[in-house]
PDB file of C-alpha atoms in Angstrom:
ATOM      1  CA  UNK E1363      -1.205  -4.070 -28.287  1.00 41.00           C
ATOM      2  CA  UNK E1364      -2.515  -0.467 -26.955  1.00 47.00           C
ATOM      3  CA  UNK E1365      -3.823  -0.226 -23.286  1.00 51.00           C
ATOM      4  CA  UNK E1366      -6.328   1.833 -22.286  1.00 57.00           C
ATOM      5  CA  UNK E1367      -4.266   2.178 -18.992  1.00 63.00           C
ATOM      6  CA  UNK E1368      -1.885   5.814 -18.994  1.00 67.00           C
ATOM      7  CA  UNK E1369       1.602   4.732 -19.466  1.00 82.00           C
ATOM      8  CA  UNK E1370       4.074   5.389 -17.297  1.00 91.00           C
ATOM      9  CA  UNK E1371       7.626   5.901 -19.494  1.00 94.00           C
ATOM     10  CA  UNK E1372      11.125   5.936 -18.748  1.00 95.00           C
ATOM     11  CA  UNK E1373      11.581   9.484 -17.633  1.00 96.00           C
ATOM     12  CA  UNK E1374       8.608   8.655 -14.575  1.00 96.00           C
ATOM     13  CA  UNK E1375       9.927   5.582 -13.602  1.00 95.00           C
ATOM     14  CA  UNK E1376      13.145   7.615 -13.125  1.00 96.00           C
ATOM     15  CA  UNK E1377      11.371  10.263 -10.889  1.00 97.00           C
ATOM     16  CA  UNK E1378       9.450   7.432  -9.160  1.00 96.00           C
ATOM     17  CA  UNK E1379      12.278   5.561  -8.079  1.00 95.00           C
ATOM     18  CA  UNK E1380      13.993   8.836  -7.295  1.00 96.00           C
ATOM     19  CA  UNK E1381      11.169   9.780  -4.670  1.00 95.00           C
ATOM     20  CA  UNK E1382      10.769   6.739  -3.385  1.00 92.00           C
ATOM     21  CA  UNK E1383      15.017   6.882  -2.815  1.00 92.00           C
ATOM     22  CA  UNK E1384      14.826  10.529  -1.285  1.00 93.00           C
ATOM     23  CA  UNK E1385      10.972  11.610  -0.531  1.00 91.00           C
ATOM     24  CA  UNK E1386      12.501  15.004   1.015  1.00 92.00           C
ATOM     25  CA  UNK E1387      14.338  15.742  -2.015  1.00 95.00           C
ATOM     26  CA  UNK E1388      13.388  19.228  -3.777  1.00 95.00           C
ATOM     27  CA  UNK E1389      11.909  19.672  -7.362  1.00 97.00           C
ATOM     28  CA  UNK E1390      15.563  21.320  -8.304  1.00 97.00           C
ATOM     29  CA  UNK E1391      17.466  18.845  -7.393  1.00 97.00           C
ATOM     30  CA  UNK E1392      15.439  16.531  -8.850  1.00 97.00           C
ATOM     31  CA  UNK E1393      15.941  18.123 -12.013  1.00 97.00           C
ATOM     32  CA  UNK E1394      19.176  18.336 -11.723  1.00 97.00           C
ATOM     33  CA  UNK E1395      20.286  14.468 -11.009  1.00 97.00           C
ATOM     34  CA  UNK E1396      17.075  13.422 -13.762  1.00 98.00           C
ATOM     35  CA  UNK E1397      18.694  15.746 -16.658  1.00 97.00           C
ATOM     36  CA  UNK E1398      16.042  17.433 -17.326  1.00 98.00           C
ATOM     37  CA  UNK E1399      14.123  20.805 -16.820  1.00 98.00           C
ATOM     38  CA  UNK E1400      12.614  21.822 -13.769  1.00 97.00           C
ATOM     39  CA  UNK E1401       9.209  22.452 -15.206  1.00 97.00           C
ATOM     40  CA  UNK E1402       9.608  19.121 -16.635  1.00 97.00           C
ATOM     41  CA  UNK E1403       9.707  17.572 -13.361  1.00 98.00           C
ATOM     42  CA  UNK E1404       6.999  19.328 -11.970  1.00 97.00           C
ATOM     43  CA  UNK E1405       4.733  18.962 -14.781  1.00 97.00           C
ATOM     44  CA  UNK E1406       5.359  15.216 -14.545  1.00 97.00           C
ATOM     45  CA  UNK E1407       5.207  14.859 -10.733  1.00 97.00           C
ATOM     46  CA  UNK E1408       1.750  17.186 -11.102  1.00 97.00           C
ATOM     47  CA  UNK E1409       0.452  14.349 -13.799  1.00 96.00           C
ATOM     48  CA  UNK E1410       1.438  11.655 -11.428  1.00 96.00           C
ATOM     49  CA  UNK E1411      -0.719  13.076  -8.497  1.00 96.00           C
ATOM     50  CA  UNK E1412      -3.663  13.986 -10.739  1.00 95.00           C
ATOM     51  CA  UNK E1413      -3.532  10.068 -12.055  1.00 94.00           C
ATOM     52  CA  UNK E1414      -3.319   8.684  -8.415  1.00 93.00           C
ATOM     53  CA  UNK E1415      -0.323   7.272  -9.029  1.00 93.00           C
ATOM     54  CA  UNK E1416       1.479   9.355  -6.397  1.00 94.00           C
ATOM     55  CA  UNK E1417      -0.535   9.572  -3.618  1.00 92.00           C
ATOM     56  CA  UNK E1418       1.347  11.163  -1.137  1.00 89.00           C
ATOM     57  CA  UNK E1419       4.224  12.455   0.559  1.00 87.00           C
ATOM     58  CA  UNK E1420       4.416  11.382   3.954  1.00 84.00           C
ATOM     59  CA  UNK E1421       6.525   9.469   6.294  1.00 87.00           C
ATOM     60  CA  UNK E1422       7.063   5.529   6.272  1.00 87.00           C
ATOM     61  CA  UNK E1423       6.213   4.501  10.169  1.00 93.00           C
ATOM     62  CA  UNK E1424       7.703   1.105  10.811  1.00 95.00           C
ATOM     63  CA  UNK E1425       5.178  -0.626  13.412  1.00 97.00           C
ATOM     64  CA  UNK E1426       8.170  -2.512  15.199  1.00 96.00           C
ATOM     65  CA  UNK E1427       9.739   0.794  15.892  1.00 97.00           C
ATOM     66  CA  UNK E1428       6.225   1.573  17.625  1.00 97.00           C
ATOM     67  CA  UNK E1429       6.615  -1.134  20.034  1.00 98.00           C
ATOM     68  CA  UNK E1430       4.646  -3.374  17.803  1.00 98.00           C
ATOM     69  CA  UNK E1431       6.765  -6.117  16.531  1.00 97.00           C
ATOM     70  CA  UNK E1432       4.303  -8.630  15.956  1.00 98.00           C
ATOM     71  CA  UNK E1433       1.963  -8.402  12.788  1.00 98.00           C
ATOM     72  CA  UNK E1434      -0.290 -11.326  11.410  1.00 98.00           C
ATOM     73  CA  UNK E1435      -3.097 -11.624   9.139  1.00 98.00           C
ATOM     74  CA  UNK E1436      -6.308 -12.416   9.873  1.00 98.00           C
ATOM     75  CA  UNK E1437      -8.771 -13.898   7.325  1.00 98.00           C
ATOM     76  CA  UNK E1438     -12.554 -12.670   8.427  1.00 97.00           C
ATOM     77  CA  UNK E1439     -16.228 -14.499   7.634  1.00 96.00           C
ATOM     78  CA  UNK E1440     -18.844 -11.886   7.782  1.00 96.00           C
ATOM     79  CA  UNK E1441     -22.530 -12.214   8.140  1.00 94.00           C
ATOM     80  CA  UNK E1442     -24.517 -11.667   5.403  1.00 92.00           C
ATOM     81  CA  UNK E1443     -25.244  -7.565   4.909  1.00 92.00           C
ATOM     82  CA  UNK E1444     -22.974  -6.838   7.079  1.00 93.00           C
ATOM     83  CA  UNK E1445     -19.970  -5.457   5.680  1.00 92.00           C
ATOM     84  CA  UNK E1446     -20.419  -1.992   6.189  1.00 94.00           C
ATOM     85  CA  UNK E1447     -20.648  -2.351  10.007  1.00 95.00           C
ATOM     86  CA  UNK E1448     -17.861  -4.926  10.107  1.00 96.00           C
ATOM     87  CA  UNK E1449     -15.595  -2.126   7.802  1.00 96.00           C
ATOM     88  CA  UNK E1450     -16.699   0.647  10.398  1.00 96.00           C
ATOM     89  CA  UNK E1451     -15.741  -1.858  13.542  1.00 96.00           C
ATOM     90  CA  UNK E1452     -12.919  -2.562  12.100  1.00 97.00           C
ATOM     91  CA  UNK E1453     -11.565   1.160  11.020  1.00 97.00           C
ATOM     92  CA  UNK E1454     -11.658   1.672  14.643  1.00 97.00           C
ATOM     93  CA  UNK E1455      -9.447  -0.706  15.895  1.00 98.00           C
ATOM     94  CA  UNK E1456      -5.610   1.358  15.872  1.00 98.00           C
ATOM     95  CA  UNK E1457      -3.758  -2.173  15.446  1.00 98.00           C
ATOM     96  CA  UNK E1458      -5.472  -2.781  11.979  1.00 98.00           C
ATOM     97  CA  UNK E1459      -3.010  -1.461   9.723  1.00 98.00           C
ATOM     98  CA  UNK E1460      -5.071  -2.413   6.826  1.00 97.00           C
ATOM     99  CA  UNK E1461      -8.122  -4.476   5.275  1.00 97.00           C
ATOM    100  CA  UNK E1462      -9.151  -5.670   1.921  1.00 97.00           C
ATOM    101  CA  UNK E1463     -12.403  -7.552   0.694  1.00 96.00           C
ATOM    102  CA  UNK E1464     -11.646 -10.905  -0.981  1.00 97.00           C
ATOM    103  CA  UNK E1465     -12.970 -13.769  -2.493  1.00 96.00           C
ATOM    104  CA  UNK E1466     -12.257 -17.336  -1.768  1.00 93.00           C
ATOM    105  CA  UNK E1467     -12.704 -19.029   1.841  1.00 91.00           C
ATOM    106  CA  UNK E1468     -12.930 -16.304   3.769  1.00 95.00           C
ATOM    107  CA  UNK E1469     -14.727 -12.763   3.059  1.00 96.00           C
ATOM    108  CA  UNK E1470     -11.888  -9.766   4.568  1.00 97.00           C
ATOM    109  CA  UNK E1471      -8.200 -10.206   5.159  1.00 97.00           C
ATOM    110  CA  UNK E1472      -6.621  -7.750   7.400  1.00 98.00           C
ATOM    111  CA  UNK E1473      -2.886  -6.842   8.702  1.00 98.00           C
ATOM    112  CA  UNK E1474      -2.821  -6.278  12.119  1.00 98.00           C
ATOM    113  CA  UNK E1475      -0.553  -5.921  14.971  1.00 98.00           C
ATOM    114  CA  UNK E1476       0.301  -6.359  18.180  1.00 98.00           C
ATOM    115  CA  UNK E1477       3.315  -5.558  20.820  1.00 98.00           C
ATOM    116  CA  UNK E1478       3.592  -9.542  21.698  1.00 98.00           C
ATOM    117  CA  UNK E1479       1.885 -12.865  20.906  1.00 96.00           C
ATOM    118  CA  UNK E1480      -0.346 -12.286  24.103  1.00 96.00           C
ATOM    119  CA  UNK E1481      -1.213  -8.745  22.983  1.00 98.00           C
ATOM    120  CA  UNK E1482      -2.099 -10.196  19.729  1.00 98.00           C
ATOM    121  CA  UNK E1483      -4.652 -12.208  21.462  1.00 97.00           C
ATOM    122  CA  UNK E1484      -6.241  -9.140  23.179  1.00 97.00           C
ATOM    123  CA  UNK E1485      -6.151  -7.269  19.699  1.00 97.00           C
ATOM    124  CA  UNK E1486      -7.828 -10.564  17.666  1.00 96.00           C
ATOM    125  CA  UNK E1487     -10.130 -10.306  20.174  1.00 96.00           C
ATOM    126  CA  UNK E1488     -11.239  -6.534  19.701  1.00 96.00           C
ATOM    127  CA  UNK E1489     -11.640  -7.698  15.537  1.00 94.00           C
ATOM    128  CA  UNK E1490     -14.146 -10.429  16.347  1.00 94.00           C
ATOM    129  CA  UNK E1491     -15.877  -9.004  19.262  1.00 94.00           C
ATOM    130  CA  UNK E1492     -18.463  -7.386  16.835  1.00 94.00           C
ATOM    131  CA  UNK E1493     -21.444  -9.930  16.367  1.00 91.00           C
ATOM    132  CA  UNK E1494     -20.893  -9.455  12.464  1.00 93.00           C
ATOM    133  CA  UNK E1495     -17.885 -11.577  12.327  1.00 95.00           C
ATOM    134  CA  UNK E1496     -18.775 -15.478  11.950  1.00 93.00           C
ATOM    135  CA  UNK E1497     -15.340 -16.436  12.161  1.00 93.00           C
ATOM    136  CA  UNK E1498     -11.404 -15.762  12.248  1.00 94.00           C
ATOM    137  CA  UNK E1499      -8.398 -17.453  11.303  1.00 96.00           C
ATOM    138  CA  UNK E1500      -5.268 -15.586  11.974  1.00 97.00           C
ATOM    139  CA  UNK E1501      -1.724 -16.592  10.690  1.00 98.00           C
ATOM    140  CA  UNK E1502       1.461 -14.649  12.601  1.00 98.00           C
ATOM    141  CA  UNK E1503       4.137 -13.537  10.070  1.00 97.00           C
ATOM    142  CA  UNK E1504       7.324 -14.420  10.512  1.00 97.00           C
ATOM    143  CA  UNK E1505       9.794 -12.520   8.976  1.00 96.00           C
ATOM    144  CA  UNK E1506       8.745  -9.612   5.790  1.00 94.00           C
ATOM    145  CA  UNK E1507      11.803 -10.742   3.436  1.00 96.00           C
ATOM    146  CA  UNK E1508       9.890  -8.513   0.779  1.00 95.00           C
ATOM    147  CA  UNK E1509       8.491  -5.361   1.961  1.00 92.00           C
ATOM    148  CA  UNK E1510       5.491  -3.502   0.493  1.00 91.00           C
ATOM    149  CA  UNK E1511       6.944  -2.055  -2.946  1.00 91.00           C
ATOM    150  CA  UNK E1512       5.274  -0.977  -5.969  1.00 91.00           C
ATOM    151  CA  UNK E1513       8.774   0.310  -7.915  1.00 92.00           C
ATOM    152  CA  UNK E1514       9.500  -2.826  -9.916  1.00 94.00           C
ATOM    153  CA  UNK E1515       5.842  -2.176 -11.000  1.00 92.00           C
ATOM    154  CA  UNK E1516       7.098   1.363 -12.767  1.00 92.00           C
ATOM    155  CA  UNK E1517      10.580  -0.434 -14.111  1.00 91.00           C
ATOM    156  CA  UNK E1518       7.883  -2.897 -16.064  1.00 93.00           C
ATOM    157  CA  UNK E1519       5.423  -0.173 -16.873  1.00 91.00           C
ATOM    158  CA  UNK E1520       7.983   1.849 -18.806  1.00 92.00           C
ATOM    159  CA  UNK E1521       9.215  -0.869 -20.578  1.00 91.00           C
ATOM    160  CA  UNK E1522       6.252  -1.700 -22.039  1.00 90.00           C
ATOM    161  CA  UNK E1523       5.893   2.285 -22.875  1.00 87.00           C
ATOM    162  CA  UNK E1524       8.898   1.719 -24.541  1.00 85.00           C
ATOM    163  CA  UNK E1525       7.643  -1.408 -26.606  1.00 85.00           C
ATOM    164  CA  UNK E1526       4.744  -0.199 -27.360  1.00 83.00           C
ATOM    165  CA  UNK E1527       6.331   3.107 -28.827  1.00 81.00           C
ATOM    166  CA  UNK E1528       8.576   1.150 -30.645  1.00 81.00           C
ATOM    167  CA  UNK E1529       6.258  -1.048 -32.095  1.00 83.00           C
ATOM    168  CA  UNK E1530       3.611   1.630 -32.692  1.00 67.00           C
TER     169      UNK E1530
END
């Protein structure tokens, strides 16, 4: 079946995972280790910006080599009509790394942290010391066994290209 979504084929996976591999690498040498031209690998690395599929270029910082080795996640309430000022409150606190709205028990969950278990304290506190926030619930992480990654995503994308070429 057809989606409506662009596809991602074998060729972008390829550069994807070559990127991710080597983000300094150069367009040539890219070209050179994908087989293909160099206008080919521009023109695809151009499409893969304009999509938003490649979003940028910049360095990985690793927290823990920071100083901050702690990181939990914090589940927010918020009061009704208040989620813009909670966002803004929260965008301003350095030791949020990130937030996302959700559904279920609680209303925001947020990755934070903190240089020790007492400093997490002192940064939990600086989340729910805005009057918008009903109520926390924070969980410590442990260990990260499986970083953030999104390149398994572009292995199964182009397969399904491939399928769906196949089949079309």
């Amino acid at each position: 079946m057809p989606s409506s979504v662009p596809s991602i084929d074998d060729l972008d996976a390829r550069l994807l995972a070559l990127l991710t591999e080597e983000p300094r690498i150069g367009i040539l040498e890219a070209s050179r280790r994908l087989g293909v031209a160099r206008g080919t690998v521009q023109a695809r690395l151009d499409r893969l910006q304009a999509r938003g599929v490649v979003r940028g270029f910049g360095p990985v910082i690793d927290p823990v080599a920071l100083g901050y080795g702690v990181t939990a996640f914090a589940t927010l309430e918020i009061r009704q009509g208040r989620g813009l000022e909670v966002r803004e409150h929260l965008a301003a606190i350095p030791e949020l790394l990130e937030m996302h709205t959700i559904t279920g028990v609680g209303d925001m969950l947020c990755r934070i942290v903190a240089r020790s278990n007492a400093d997490m304290q002192r940064v939990i506190d600086k989340l729910v010391s805005f009057e918008g926030i009903q109520r926390t619930s924070t969980v410590i992480a442990m260990a990260n066994p499986v970083p953030y990654r999104v390149l398994p995503l572009t292995e199964v994308c182009a397969a399904e290209h491939a399928t769906e070429r196949s089949e079309g």
